[in-house]
Amino acid sequence: MAGFAAIFAAVMLGEYLAFRRGLVLIADLGLAGAALTLYFVESILVLILLVSLVSYLASGLWIFYRAKDTPFLRATPLSLGALYTLRSSETFAVTSWALVVVGVPALLALGVTHDTPPEFYAGAVVILALFAALIAGAGALLTTIAAAVLSRTPTRLGIGIAVAAVVLGFVALVGKNVVPSTADFYAIFQPGMANGKPASIKFIEAKFTLWPSHPFAAALYAGATGRAAGSTASRAALVVVPLVSLLLAFTAGRRLYARTLPVVMERFTMAPPGRAPLAPGRPFPRRLRGPIGAMLERDVVTLARNPHELGRMGFIAFLLALYTAFVLLAPLREVGDRPHALARLMLFNVSAAGYFLTAFGLRFVFPSTSLEGRAAWVFFSSPISRARLVMAKLALFATLVTVAVVPIALAGTVRLVRDPVLIAAVAVLLLLLAVTTASVLLAFGTAWPDFREANPEVLSTSASGLAATVVCLVYVALVGWIARAVVLAHAAGDGVTPWLVGGAVVSAALVAGSLALIASRAPLLEAR
């Protein structure tokens, strides 16, 4: 726990330094700087709102309806209302990380940049608490509405539809309202006053008025800068909107939960009336061949049939799509003419792709061996070649994470880069990232498994999971730095091959070390 806390602290420190530098740079732009500061606060709160709600929906549909202790709790005198409150609190505690990981560094950077007194931070904590109440109420209500609409659909299909709908809708909204366009920058830099307020401020307020986060952003901006923002209605909404959100959650949301929970739970154990008898089973495996093919196909089928895992996968995909929306829609094309700016963007682009590869792998690749459970002794004592099985698993997981992340990250690269040599070089680095992170995570998960634990999230936060995370993040930082060096070397007329060869050597060493670790530890494993 201390190790993961240190990682999150390092991430928050990096965010604070980045936010602080950006706010300092735009603070010197006069009225345009004030408008860009408001845009920054509005965008940060919108992103926190979207990430929290999508995470709440992806986890809530499982926690509300499929938690293992739900049948037991329903058999106790605990009321459905109390059970609903418990599930709402559990889901909010799991999914509200964005408020801390993103919100706190942003507010600290805002306050330090504008040299605010201590009273600002006390007020900011209250505003964040009200914002958290809005998210908690809206998340619970959204989850129960989704369950009511999709209660007659198969669970994994329902979760997939709900997450996909929210992802597509939110990405479209973010692309239209949050990512600044060239026209937005023209409006922000225009001079003029309207009723005592700069026209650029009024433009941003109009752009974000309909977002529930707008009253909170306006209050934070006004408290930090001392400038006018928001209106009487938005200041009233600061308290009214969270109360309405909680009221709807504990009236309409609770009634929906009471109505949908029995239906959903019965559907898990009883076939619908009139269902025809099941057809005889077909031979397995259906697509692959041999005992190793059966094991690999079993892993894929198990993942595809697990609603909780599909929900978590959908949430990570949402974060990736959100990041890609910024890269694709922001007016960054002209940056390609400035090598140093393009180098920084490629550093960020490759590092972000490496982060998503690590997140996917830590959630799905790392726990794969431990999830065999105590029946793992069957595989250890079988005549199947462990080396072939490990290589087959590595090929499978490397392919899955590559298909999930690399095309989207490469699309962002094509959006920023015109030169085919640079595009090809970044593509090579992304493929190295996918194969190497999959190798490291599979190796640590196989070398130090926990066959008693069936929860992938608990497995990912073990000591070996922490070690694998640290190794992957250091490697991702190195490859991101290589991407930056490739851009600068190409701009200077030097070759990019030495940098790519260096990255390939490091990746090969990590992959070889991972395979050697598996080979040395595998004979010692026991399914205790």
Short mmCIF file of C-alpha atoms in Angstrom, two decimals:
data_model
loop_
_atom_site.label_atom_id
_atom_site.label_comp_id
_atom_site.label_asym_id
_atom_site.label_seq_id
_atom_site.Cartn_x
_atom_site.Cartn_y
_atom_site.Cartn_z
CA MET A 1 0.00 0.00 0.00
CA ALA A 2 2.82 2.39 0.84
CA GLY A 3 4.47 1.60 -2.50
CA PHE A 4 1.36 2.34 -4.54
CA ALA A 5 0.72 5.46 -2.45
CA ALA A 6 4.23 6.62 -3.37
CA ILE A 7 3.52 6.03 -7.07
CA PHE A 8 0.30 8.03 -6.91
CA ALA A 9 2.09 10.77 -4.97
CA ALA A 10 4.72 10.93 -7.72
CA VAL A 11 1.98 11.14 -10.36
CA MET A 12 0.24 13.94 -8.45
CA LEU A 13 3.54 15.80 -8.05
CA GLY A 14 4.16 15.54 -11.81
CA GLU A 15 0.64 16.82 -12.51
CA TYR A 16 1.13 19.70 -10.10
CA LEU A 17 4.39 20.76 -11.76
CA ALA A 18 2.83 20.55 -15.23
CA PHE A 19 -0.29 22.50 -14.17
CA ARG A 20 1.83 25.06 -12.34
CA ARG A 21 4.07 25.69 -15.33
CA GLY A 22 1.13 26.04 -17.68
CA LEU A 23 -0.76 28.41 -15.36
CA VAL A 24 2.34 30.56 -14.87
CA LEU A 25 2.83 30.84 -18.64
CA ILE A 26 -0.74 31.89 -19.35
CA ALA A 27 -0.97 34.22 -16.34
CA ASP A 28 1.27 36.72 -18.17
CA LEU A 29 -1.18 37.08 -21.09
CA GLY A 30 -3.45 39.63 -19.43
CA LEU A 31 -7.16 39.23 -20.15
CA ALA A 32 -6.46 36.29 -22.45
CA GLY A 33 -4.52 34.63 -19.62
CA ALA A 34 -7.45 35.11 -17.26
CA ALA A 35 -9.79 33.53 -19.81
CA LEU A 36 -7.43 30.60 -20.40
CA THR A 37 -7.21 30.08 -16.63
CA LEU A 38 -11.00 29.82 -16.45
CA TYR A 39 -10.93 27.44 -19.43
CA PHE A 40 -8.38 25.31 -17.58
CA VAL A 41 -10.51 25.08 -14.42
CA GLU A 42 -13.68 24.34 -16.40
CA SER A 43 -11.95 21.61 -18.43
CA ILE A 44 -10.39 19.95 -15.38
CA LEU A 45 -13.72 19.69 -13.56
CA VAL A 46 -15.51 18.42 -16.69
CA LEU A 47 -12.88 15.70 -17.08
CA ILE A 48 -13.14 14.72 -13.41
CA LEU A 49 -16.93 14.56 -13.76
CA LEU A 50 -16.81 12.41 -16.89
CA VAL A 51 -14.11 10.04 -15.66
CA SER A 52 -15.85 9.59 -12.31
CA LEU A 53 -19.29 8.94 -13.82
CA VAL A 54 -18.02 6.45 -16.41
CA SER A 55 -15.97 4.68 -13.74
CA TYR A 56 -19.02 4.66 -11.45
CA LEU A 57 -21.19 3.12 -14.16
CA ALA A 58 -18.61 0.51 -15.18
CA SER A 59 -18.06 -0.61 -11.57
CA GLY A 60 -21.53 0.13 -10.22
CA LEU A 61 -23.41 -2.23 -12.52
CA TRP A 62 -21.30 -5.02 -11.02
CA ILE A 63 -21.17 -3.88 -7.39
CA PHE A 64 -24.87 -2.99 -7.20
CA TYR A 65 -26.13 -6.24 -8.74
CA ARG A 66 -23.40 -8.87 -8.94
CA ALA A 67 -21.38 -8.53 -5.73
CA LYS A 68 -20.87 -11.96 -4.16
CA ASP A 69 -22.39 -11.01 -0.81
CA THR A 70 -25.64 -9.65 -2.28
CA PRO A 71 -27.64 -12.92 -1.88
CA PHE A 72 -26.46 -13.18 1.72
CA LEU A 73 -27.32 -9.55 2.51
CA ARG A 74 -30.77 -9.94 0.95
CA ALA A 75 -31.41 -12.85 3.29
CA THR A 76 -30.69 -10.68 6.35
CA PRO A 77 -32.99 -8.04 7.91
CA LEU A 78 -31.03 -5.37 6.04
CA SER A 79 -33.48 -3.27 4.01
CA LEU A 80 -33.11 -2.64 0.30
CA GLY A 81 -32.70 1.04 1.06
CA ALA A 82 -29.77 0.34 3.37
CA LEU A 83 -28.27 -2.07 0.83
CA TYR A 84 -28.59 0.65 -1.84
CA THR A 85 -26.82 3.14 0.42
CA LEU A 86 -24.06 0.60 1.08
CA ARG A 87 -23.54 -0.12 -2.63
CA SER A 88 -23.59 3.58 -3.51
CA SER A 89 -20.95 4.32 -0.86
CA GLU A 90 -18.77 1.38 -1.92
CA THR A 91 -18.88 2.35 -5.58
CA PHE A 92 -18.15 6.01 -4.87
CA ALA A 93 -15.16 5.07 -2.70
CA VAL A 94 -13.73 2.94 -5.52
CA THR A 95 -14.39 5.36 -8.38
CA SER A 96 -13.77 8.83 -6.90
CA TRP A 97 -9.99 8.66 -7.32
CA ALA A 98 -10.02 11.36 -10.02
CA LEU A 99 -11.11 13.93 -7.43
CA VAL A 100 -7.88 13.34 -5.52
CA VAL A 101 -5.40 12.34 -8.22
CA VAL A 102 -6.36 15.12 -10.66
CA GLY A 103 -8.39 17.64 -8.65
CA VAL A 104 -5.99 18.22 -5.76
CA PRO A 105 -2.87 18.96 -7.91
CA ALA A 106 -4.93 21.28 -10.14
CA LEU A 107 -6.28 23.27 -7.17
CA LEU A 108 -2.87 23.50 -5.53
CA ALA A 109 -1.32 24.74 -8.78
CA LEU A 110 -4.14 27.27 -9.21
CA GLY A 111 -3.75 28.60 -5.67
CA VAL A 112 0.05 28.79 -5.71
CA THR A 113 0.13 30.48 -9.13
CA HIS A 114 -2.19 33.26 -7.96
CA ASP A 115 -0.68 33.51 -4.48
CA THR A 116 -3.99 32.90 -2.74
CA PRO A 117 -4.46 33.13 1.05
CA PRO A 118 -5.14 30.00 3.16
CA GLU A 119 -8.86 30.78 3.11
CA PHE A 120 -8.97 29.83 -0.57
CA TYR A 121 -7.86 26.27 0.14
CA ALA A 122 -10.43 25.87 2.91
CA GLY A 123 -13.14 27.08 0.54
CA ALA A 124 -11.81 24.85 -2.25
CA VAL A 125 -12.15 21.79 0.00
CA VAL A 126 -15.81 22.67 0.61
CA ILE A 127 -16.39 23.18 -3.11
CA LEU A 128 -14.75 19.84 -3.91
CA ALA A 129 -16.91 18.16 -1.25
CA LEU A 130 -20.06 19.57 -2.87
CA PHE A 131 -18.76 18.47 -6.27
CA ALA A 132 -18.16 14.98 -4.85
CA ALA A 133 -21.77 14.91 -3.62
CA LEU A 134 -22.95 15.76 -7.13
CA ILE A 135 -20.88 12.91 -8.59
CA ALA A 136 -22.05 10.42 -5.95
CA GLY A 137 -25.72 11.16 -6.52
CA ALA A 138 -25.50 11.33 -10.31
CA GLY A 139 -23.45 8.12 -10.48
CA ALA A 140 -25.90 6.14 -8.38
CA LEU A 141 -28.87 7.43 -10.37
CA LEU A 142 -27.18 6.76 -13.71
CA THR A 143 -26.31 3.21 -12.65
CA THR A 144 -29.86 2.32 -11.60
CA ILE A 145 -31.33 3.88 -14.75
CA ALA A 146 -28.95 1.83 -16.91
CA ALA A 147 -29.88 -1.32 -14.99
CA ALA A 148 -33.61 -0.61 -15.40
CA VAL A 149 -33.26 -0.04 -19.15
CA LEU A 150 -31.04 -3.09 -19.68
CA SER A 151 -32.49 -5.43 -17.04
CA ARG A 152 -33.77 -7.89 -19.66
CA THR A 153 -30.53 -8.10 -21.61
CA PRO A 154 -27.62 -10.47 -20.88
CA THR A 155 -25.38 -9.00 -18.22
CA ARG A 156 -22.21 -8.64 -20.24
CA LEU A 157 -24.16 -7.20 -23.17
CA GLY A 158 -25.91 -4.74 -20.88
CA ILE A 159 -22.68 -3.52 -19.31
CA GLY A 160 -21.08 -3.27 -22.75
CA ILE A 161 -24.00 -1.26 -24.15
CA ALA A 162 -24.12 1.08 -21.15
CA VAL A 163 -20.39 1.77 -21.11
CA ALA A 164 -20.20 2.14 -24.91
CA ALA A 165 -23.13 4.58 -24.95
CA VAL A 166 -21.61 6.71 -22.20
CA VAL A 167 -18.16 6.59 -23.79
CA LEU A 168 -19.40 7.65 -27.23
CA GLY A 169 -21.67 10.33 -25.81
CA PHE A 170 -19.08 11.79 -23.47
CA VAL A 171 -16.28 11.72 -26.04
CA ALA A 172 -18.55 13.54 -28.47
CA LEU A 173 -19.40 16.11 -25.80
CA VAL A 174 -15.76 16.53 -24.84
CA GLY A 175 -14.77 16.93 -28.46
CA LYS A 176 -17.40 19.58 -28.99
CA ASN A 177 -17.21 21.52 -25.74
CA VAL A 178 -13.99 20.86 -23.86
CA VAL A 179 -11.19 20.62 -26.43
CA PRO A 180 -10.49 24.20 -27.57
CA SER A 181 -10.69 24.81 -31.30
CA THR A 182 -8.99 27.51 -33.36
CA ALA A 183 -12.23 29.53 -33.29
CA ASP A 184 -12.27 29.27 -29.49
CA PHE A 185 -8.77 30.74 -29.28
CA TYR A 186 -9.82 33.64 -31.51
CA ALA A 187 -12.73 34.34 -29.16
CA ILE A 188 -10.54 34.03 -26.06
CA PHE A 189 -7.97 36.52 -27.35
CA GLN A 190 -10.50 39.10 -28.46
CA PRO A 191 -10.56 42.34 -26.45
CA GLY A 192 -13.62 44.08 -25.18
CA MET A 193 -15.83 44.32 -22.12
CA ALA A 194 -19.48 43.38 -21.82
CA ASN A 195 -21.37 44.62 -18.75
CA GLY A 196 -18.14 44.95 -16.80
CA LYS A 197 -16.90 41.46 -17.69
CA PRO A 198 -14.39 40.61 -20.44
CA ALA A 199 -16.01 39.19 -23.56
CA SER A 200 -13.63 36.21 -23.46
CA ILE A 201 -14.84 35.28 -19.95
CA LYS A 202 -18.46 35.54 -21.04
CA PHE A 203 -17.69 33.34 -24.06
CA ILE A 204 -16.23 30.59 -21.85
CA GLU A 205 -19.09 30.84 -19.38
CA ALA A 206 -21.59 30.43 -22.21
CA LYS A 207 -19.62 27.44 -23.53
CA PHE A 208 -19.77 25.60 -20.18
CA THR A 209 -23.08 26.86 -18.77
CA LEU A 210 -24.98 23.60 -19.26
CA TRP A 211 -22.28 21.44 -17.68
CA PRO A 212 -23.11 20.54 -14.03
CA SER A 213 -19.51 21.31 -13.13
CA HIS A 214 -19.74 24.96 -14.24
CA PRO A 215 -20.86 26.48 -10.88
CA PHE A 216 -17.97 24.79 -9.09
CA ALA A 217 -15.42 25.90 -11.70
CA ALA A 218 -16.66 29.49 -11.60
CA ALA A 219 -16.44 29.56 -7.80
CA LEU A 220 -12.91 28.14 -7.75
CA TYR A 221 -11.76 30.56 -10.44
CA ALA A 222 -13.26 33.57 -8.66
CA GLY A 223 -11.75 32.52 -5.33
CA ALA A 224 -8.27 32.04 -6.78
CA THR A 225 -8.01 35.04 -9.10
CA GLY A 226 -10.38 37.55 -7.48
CA ARG A 227 -12.01 38.14 -10.88
CA ALA A 228 -15.72 38.02 -11.56
CA ALA A 229 -17.03 34.70 -12.86
CA GLY A 230 -20.37 32.99 -12.86
CA SER A 231 -23.68 34.58 -11.94
CA THR A 232 -26.16 34.65 -9.09
CA ALA A 233 -27.81 31.55 -10.51
CA SER A 234 -24.51 29.63 -10.71
CA ARG A 235 -23.66 30.58 -7.13
CA ALA A 236 -27.02 29.27 -5.98
CA ALA A 237 -26.52 26.12 -8.05
CA LEU A 238 -23.31 25.47 -6.12
CA VAL A 239 -25.44 24.13 -3.25
CA VAL A 240 -28.71 23.32 -5.02
CA VAL A 241 -27.28 20.99 -7.70
CA PRO A 242 -25.55 18.57 -5.25
CA LEU A 243 -28.67 18.48 -3.06
CA VAL A 244 -30.90 17.74 -6.06
CA SER A 245 -28.47 15.06 -7.22
CA LEU A 246 -28.51 13.32 -3.82
CA LEU A 247 -32.28 13.73 -3.49
CA LEU A 248 -32.89 12.08 -6.89
CA ALA A 249 -30.44 9.32 -6.05
CA PHE A 250 -32.15 8.48 -2.76
CA THR A 251 -35.69 8.69 -4.13
CA ALA A 252 -35.88 7.71 -7.80
CA GLY A 253 -32.58 5.82 -7.71
CA ARG A 254 -33.52 3.82 -4.63
CA ARG A 255 -36.92 2.90 -6.07
CA LEU A 256 -35.30 1.80 -9.32
CA TYR A 257 -32.82 -0.31 -7.38
CA ALA A 258 -35.58 -1.95 -5.35
CA ARG A 259 -37.43 -2.76 -8.57
CA THR A 260 -34.48 -3.96 -10.67
CA LEU A 261 -32.44 -5.92 -8.10
CA PRO A 262 -34.87 -8.88 -7.74
CA VAL A 263 -35.37 -9.04 -11.51
CA VAL A 264 -31.67 -8.98 -12.27
CA MET A 265 -30.78 -11.49 -9.55
CA GLU A 266 -33.50 -13.92 -10.65
CA ARG A 267 -32.32 -13.67 -14.23
CA PHE A 268 -28.88 -14.85 -13.09
CA THR A 269 -30.30 -18.11 -11.70
CA MET A 270 -33.47 -18.84 -13.67
CA ALA A 271 -33.96 -19.28 -17.40
CA PRO A 272 -36.73 -17.18 -19.02
CA PRO A 273 -39.99 -19.10 -19.57
CA GLY A 274 -40.31 -20.87 -22.88
CA ARG A 275 -36.57 -21.16 -23.42
CA ALA A 276 -35.77 -24.15 -25.65
CA PRO A 277 -33.45 -26.82 -24.24
CA LEU A 278 -29.79 -26.12 -24.74
CA ALA A 279 -28.24 -27.68 -27.81
CA PRO A 280 -25.52 -30.29 -27.32
CA GLY A 281 -22.14 -28.72 -26.64
CA ARG A 282 -19.69 -28.34 -29.48
CA PRO A 283 -16.12 -29.58 -29.26
CA PHE A 284 -13.64 -27.26 -27.55
CA PRO A 285 -11.48 -25.49 -28.60
CA ARG A 286 -13.44 -24.16 -31.52
CA ARG A 287 -10.88 -21.86 -33.15
CA LEU A 288 -7.46 -22.94 -31.96
CA ARG A 289 -5.92 -26.39 -31.94
CA GLY A 290 -4.22 -28.64 -29.41
CA PRO A 291 -4.04 -28.44 -25.61
CA ILE A 292 -2.22 -25.10 -25.63
CA GLY A 293 -4.79 -23.70 -28.05
CA ALA A 294 -7.53 -24.90 -25.68
CA MET A 295 -5.94 -23.03 -22.77
CA LEU A 296 -5.55 -19.83 -24.76
CA GLU A 297 -9.09 -19.97 -26.14
CA ARG A 298 -10.38 -20.64 -22.64
CA ASP A 299 -8.67 -17.45 -21.40
CA VAL A 300 -10.23 -15.39 -24.19
CA VAL A 301 -13.71 -16.87 -23.70
CA THR A 302 -13.54 -16.39 -19.93
CA LEU A 303 -12.60 -12.75 -20.38
CA ALA A 304 -15.33 -12.17 -22.96
CA ARG A 305 -17.99 -13.72 -20.71
CA ASN A 306 -17.07 -11.84 -17.53
CA PRO A 307 -19.25 -8.71 -17.23
CA HIS A 308 -17.08 -7.17 -14.53
CA GLU A 309 -13.92 -7.53 -16.59
CA LEU A 310 -15.68 -6.14 -19.66
CA GLY A 311 -16.76 -3.13 -17.63
CA ARG A 312 -13.24 -2.45 -16.43
CA MET A 313 -11.92 -2.90 -19.95
CA GLY A 314 -14.54 -0.44 -21.20
CA PHE A 315 -13.47 2.13 -18.62
CA ILE A 316 -9.79 1.92 -19.62
CA ALA A 317 -10.90 2.17 -23.25
CA PHE A 318 -12.87 5.29 -22.32
CA LEU A 319 -9.76 6.93 -20.86
CA LEU A 320 -7.83 6.04 -24.01
CA ALA A 321 -10.60 7.41 -26.24
CA LEU A 322 -10.75 10.58 -24.14
CA TYR A 323 -7.02 11.12 -24.53
CA THR A 324 -7.24 10.45 -28.27
CA ALA A 325 -10.11 12.93 -28.63
CA PHE A 326 -7.84 15.67 -27.27
CA VAL A 327 -4.99 14.78 -29.61
CA LEU A 328 -7.22 14.49 -32.68
CA LEU A 329 -9.40 17.55 -32.10
CA ALA A 330 -7.04 20.10 -30.56
CA PRO A 331 -5.47 22.55 -33.07
CA LEU A 332 -1.95 21.09 -32.82
CA ARG A 333 -1.16 20.52 -36.49
CA GLU A 334 1.05 23.58 -36.79
CA VAL A 335 3.25 22.25 -33.98
CA GLY A 336 4.82 19.90 -36.54
CA ASP A 337 6.87 22.83 -37.80
CA ARG A 338 8.55 23.33 -34.40
CA PRO A 339 10.85 20.39 -33.56
CA HIS A 340 11.16 21.03 -29.82
CA ALA A 341 7.40 21.38 -29.33
CA LEU A 342 6.77 18.30 -31.47
CA ALA A 343 9.39 16.38 -29.47
CA ARG A 344 7.57 17.18 -26.23
CA LEU A 345 4.26 16.09 -27.75
CA MET A 346 5.77 12.81 -28.94
CA LEU A 347 7.23 12.26 -25.47
CA PHE A 348 3.74 12.73 -24.03
CA ASN A 349 2.05 10.66 -26.73
CA VAL A 350 4.34 7.62 -26.39
CA SER A 351 4.39 7.86 -22.58
CA ALA A 352 0.58 8.02 -22.48
CA ALA A 353 0.37 4.95 -24.73
CA GLY A 354 2.81 3.16 -22.42
CA TYR A 355 0.67 4.09 -19.42
CA PHE A 356 -2.43 2.61 -21.05
CA LEU A 357 -0.50 -0.51 -22.05
CA THR A 358 0.64 -0.90 -18.45
CA ALA A 359 -2.90 -0.35 -17.16
CA PHE A 360 -4.37 -2.95 -19.54
CA GLY A 361 -1.60 -5.42 -18.78
CA LEU A 362 -1.72 -4.94 -15.02
CA ARG A 363 -5.45 -5.60 -15.03
CA PHE A 364 -5.60 -8.51 -17.49
CA VAL A 365 -2.11 -9.95 -18.14
CA PHE A 366 -0.54 -9.88 -14.69
CA PRO A 367 -3.31 -11.85 -12.87
CA SER A 368 -3.69 -14.52 -15.59
CA THR A 369 -1.59 -17.20 -13.84
CA SER A 370 -3.01 -16.56 -10.37
CA LEU A 371 -6.57 -16.83 -11.67
CA GLU A 372 -5.95 -20.51 -12.41
CA GLY A 373 -6.62 -20.97 -8.70
CA ARG A 374 -5.75 -24.07 -6.78
CA ALA A 375 -6.43 -26.17 -9.86
CA ALA A 376 -3.14 -24.83 -11.25
CA TRP A 377 -1.50 -28.09 -10.12
CA VAL A 378 -3.27 -29.72 -13.07
CA PHE A 379 -1.20 -27.63 -15.46
CA PHE A 380 2.00 -28.00 -13.46
CA SER A 381 1.73 -31.79 -13.49
CA SER A 382 0.57 -32.13 -17.11
CA PRO A 383 2.97 -33.09 -19.92
CA ILE A 384 2.38 -29.77 -21.69
CA SER A 385 5.58 -27.87 -22.39
CA ARG A 386 5.72 -24.88 -20.05
CA ALA A 387 7.98 -22.99 -22.42
CA ARG A 388 5.50 -23.37 -25.28
CA LEU A 389 2.61 -22.39 -23.03
CA VAL A 390 4.42 -19.28 -21.78
CA MET A 391 5.36 -18.22 -25.31
CA ALA A 392 1.80 -18.80 -26.51
CA LYS A 393 0.39 -16.75 -23.62
CA LEU A 394 2.91 -14.00 -24.30
CA ALA A 395 1.95 -13.92 -27.99
CA LEU A 396 -1.75 -13.81 -27.08
CA PHE A 397 -1.47 -11.01 -24.52
CA ALA A 398 0.98 -8.99 -26.61
CA THR A 399 -1.46 -9.17 -29.52
CA LEU A 400 -4.43 -8.17 -27.36
CA VAL A 401 -2.77 -5.12 -25.81
CA THR A 402 -1.33 -4.12 -29.18
CA VAL A 403 -4.75 -4.23 -30.84
CA ALA A 404 -6.34 -2.37 -27.91
CA VAL A 405 -3.88 0.53 -27.62
CA VAL A 406 -1.38 0.88 -30.47
CA PRO A 407 -3.78 1.81 -33.34
CA ILE A 408 -5.35 4.62 -31.31
CA ALA A 409 -1.97 5.94 -30.16
CA LEU A 410 -0.67 5.76 -33.73
CA ALA A 411 -3.70 7.72 -34.93
CA GLY A 412 -2.66 10.52 -32.58
CA THR A 413 0.86 10.35 -33.99
CA VAL A 414 -0.39 10.66 -37.57
CA ARG A 415 -2.45 13.66 -36.46
CA LEU A 416 0.67 15.42 -35.17
CA VAL A 417 3.42 14.24 -37.54
CA ARG A 418 3.70 14.64 -41.30
CA ASP A 419 7.01 12.86 -41.94
CA PRO A 420 6.63 9.13 -42.76
CA VAL A 421 10.04 8.37 -41.22
CA LEU A 422 8.93 9.74 -37.86
CA ILE A 423 5.58 7.94 -38.10
CA ALA A 424 7.36 4.63 -38.78
CA ALA A 425 9.81 5.24 -35.91
CA VAL A 426 7.04 5.97 -33.42
CA ALA A 427 5.13 2.89 -34.65
CA VAL A 428 8.22 0.75 -33.90
CA LEU A 429 8.50 2.24 -30.41
CA LEU A 430 4.80 1.58 -29.72
CA LEU A 431 5.15 -2.06 -30.78
CA LEU A 432 8.22 -2.44 -28.55
CA LEU A 433 6.20 -0.97 -25.69
CA ALA A 434 3.34 -3.44 -26.20
CA VAL A 435 5.52 -6.55 -26.37
CA THR A 436 7.82 -5.56 -23.53
CA THR A 437 5.16 -4.46 -21.03
CA ALA A 438 3.19 -7.65 -21.72
CA SER A 439 6.36 -9.71 -21.13
CA VAL A 440 7.26 -7.99 -17.86
CA LEU A 441 3.74 -8.18 -16.44
CA LEU A 442 3.29 -11.82 -17.45
CA ALA A 443 6.68 -12.70 -15.93
CA PHE A 444 6.03 -11.07 -12.55
CA GLY A 445 2.52 -12.50 -12.39
CA THR A 446 3.78 -15.99 -13.22
CA ALA A 447 6.86 -15.88 -10.99
CA TRP A 448 4.97 -14.77 -7.85
CA PRO A 449 1.34 -15.87 -8.21
CA ASP A 450 -1.34 -16.00 -5.50
CA PHE A 451 -3.59 -18.97 -6.17
CA ARG A 452 -5.84 -18.19 -3.20
CA GLU A 453 -7.01 -14.81 -4.51
CA ALA A 454 -9.65 -14.64 -7.24
CA ASN A 455 -9.98 -10.85 -7.48
CA PRO A 456 -7.79 -9.39 -10.28
CA GLU A 457 -7.78 -5.95 -8.68
CA VAL A 458 -6.40 -7.34 -5.43
CA LEU A 459 -3.81 -9.36 -7.35
CA SER A 460 -2.70 -6.28 -9.29
CA THR A 461 -2.03 -4.36 -6.07
CA SER A 462 0.20 -7.06 -4.55
CA ALA A 463 3.91 -6.62 -3.89
CA SER A 464 4.80 -8.30 -7.19
CA GLY A 465 2.25 -6.11 -8.94
CA LEU A 466 3.92 -3.05 -7.47
CA ALA A 467 7.34 -4.25 -8.65
CA ALA A 468 6.01 -4.93 -12.16
CA THR A 469 4.35 -1.51 -12.25
CA VAL A 470 7.57 0.26 -11.28
CA VAL A 471 9.60 -1.63 -13.90
CA CYS A 472 7.03 -0.89 -16.62
CA LEU A 473 6.73 2.81 -15.77
CA VAL A 474 10.50 3.29 -15.76
CA TYR A 475 10.70 1.52 -19.11
CA VAL A 476 7.81 3.63 -20.49
CA ALA A 477 9.60 6.81 -19.40
CA LEU A 478 12.76 5.63 -21.18
CA VAL A 479 10.91 4.88 -24.43
CA GLY A 480 9.13 8.24 -24.22
CA TRP A 481 12.52 9.95 -23.90
CA ILE A 482 13.75 7.95 -26.93
CA ALA A 483 10.72 9.18 -28.92
CA ARG A 484 11.66 12.75 -28.03
CA ALA A 485 15.27 12.13 -29.07
CA VAL A 486 14.13 10.57 -32.37
CA VAL A 487 12.17 13.72 -33.28
CA LEU A 488 15.08 16.02 -32.42
CA ALA A 489 17.62 13.84 -34.25
CA HIS A 490 15.47 13.73 -37.38
CA ALA A 491 15.00 17.51 -37.28
CA ALA A 492 18.77 17.97 -37.05
CA GLY A 493 19.34 15.74 -40.08
CA ASP A 494 20.75 12.83 -38.11
CA GLY A 495 19.59 9.26 -38.44
CA VAL A 496 16.94 7.79 -36.14
CA THR A 497 18.22 4.21 -36.44
CA PRO A 498 20.68 4.38 -33.49
CA TRP A 499 17.89 5.47 -31.15
CA LEU A 500 15.56 2.72 -32.37
CA VAL A 501 18.33 0.12 -32.04
CA GLY A 502 18.97 1.30 -28.48
CA GLY A 503 15.29 0.98 -27.63
CA ALA A 504 15.16 -2.47 -29.23
CA VAL A 505 18.19 -3.62 -27.19
CA VAL A 506 16.61 -2.49 -23.93
CA SER A 507 13.31 -4.15 -24.87
CA ALA A 508 15.06 -7.39 -25.87
CA ALA A 509 16.94 -7.43 -22.57
CA LEU A 510 13.69 -6.99 -20.60
CA VAL A 511 11.89 -9.67 -22.60
CA ALA A 512 14.79 -12.10 -22.20
CA GLY A 513 15.00 -11.34 -18.50
CA SER A 514 11.25 -11.90 -18.16
CA LEU A 515 11.43 -15.30 -19.86
CA ALA A 516 14.43 -16.26 -17.74
CA LEU A 517 12.54 -15.26 -14.59
CA ILE A 518 9.60 -17.47 -15.57
CA ALA A 519 11.93 -20.38 -16.38
CA SER A 520 13.69 -20.12 -13.01
CA ARG A 521 10.53 -19.71 -10.91
CA ALA A 522 8.09 -22.05 -12.67
CA PRO A 523 9.56 -25.33 -11.28
CA LEU A 524 9.16 -23.94 -7.75
CA LEU A 525 5.45 -23.08 -7.97
CA GLU A 526 2.89 -24.96 -5.96
CA ALA A 527 -0.87 -24.49 -5.95
CA ARG A 528 -1.19 -24.17 -2.19
#
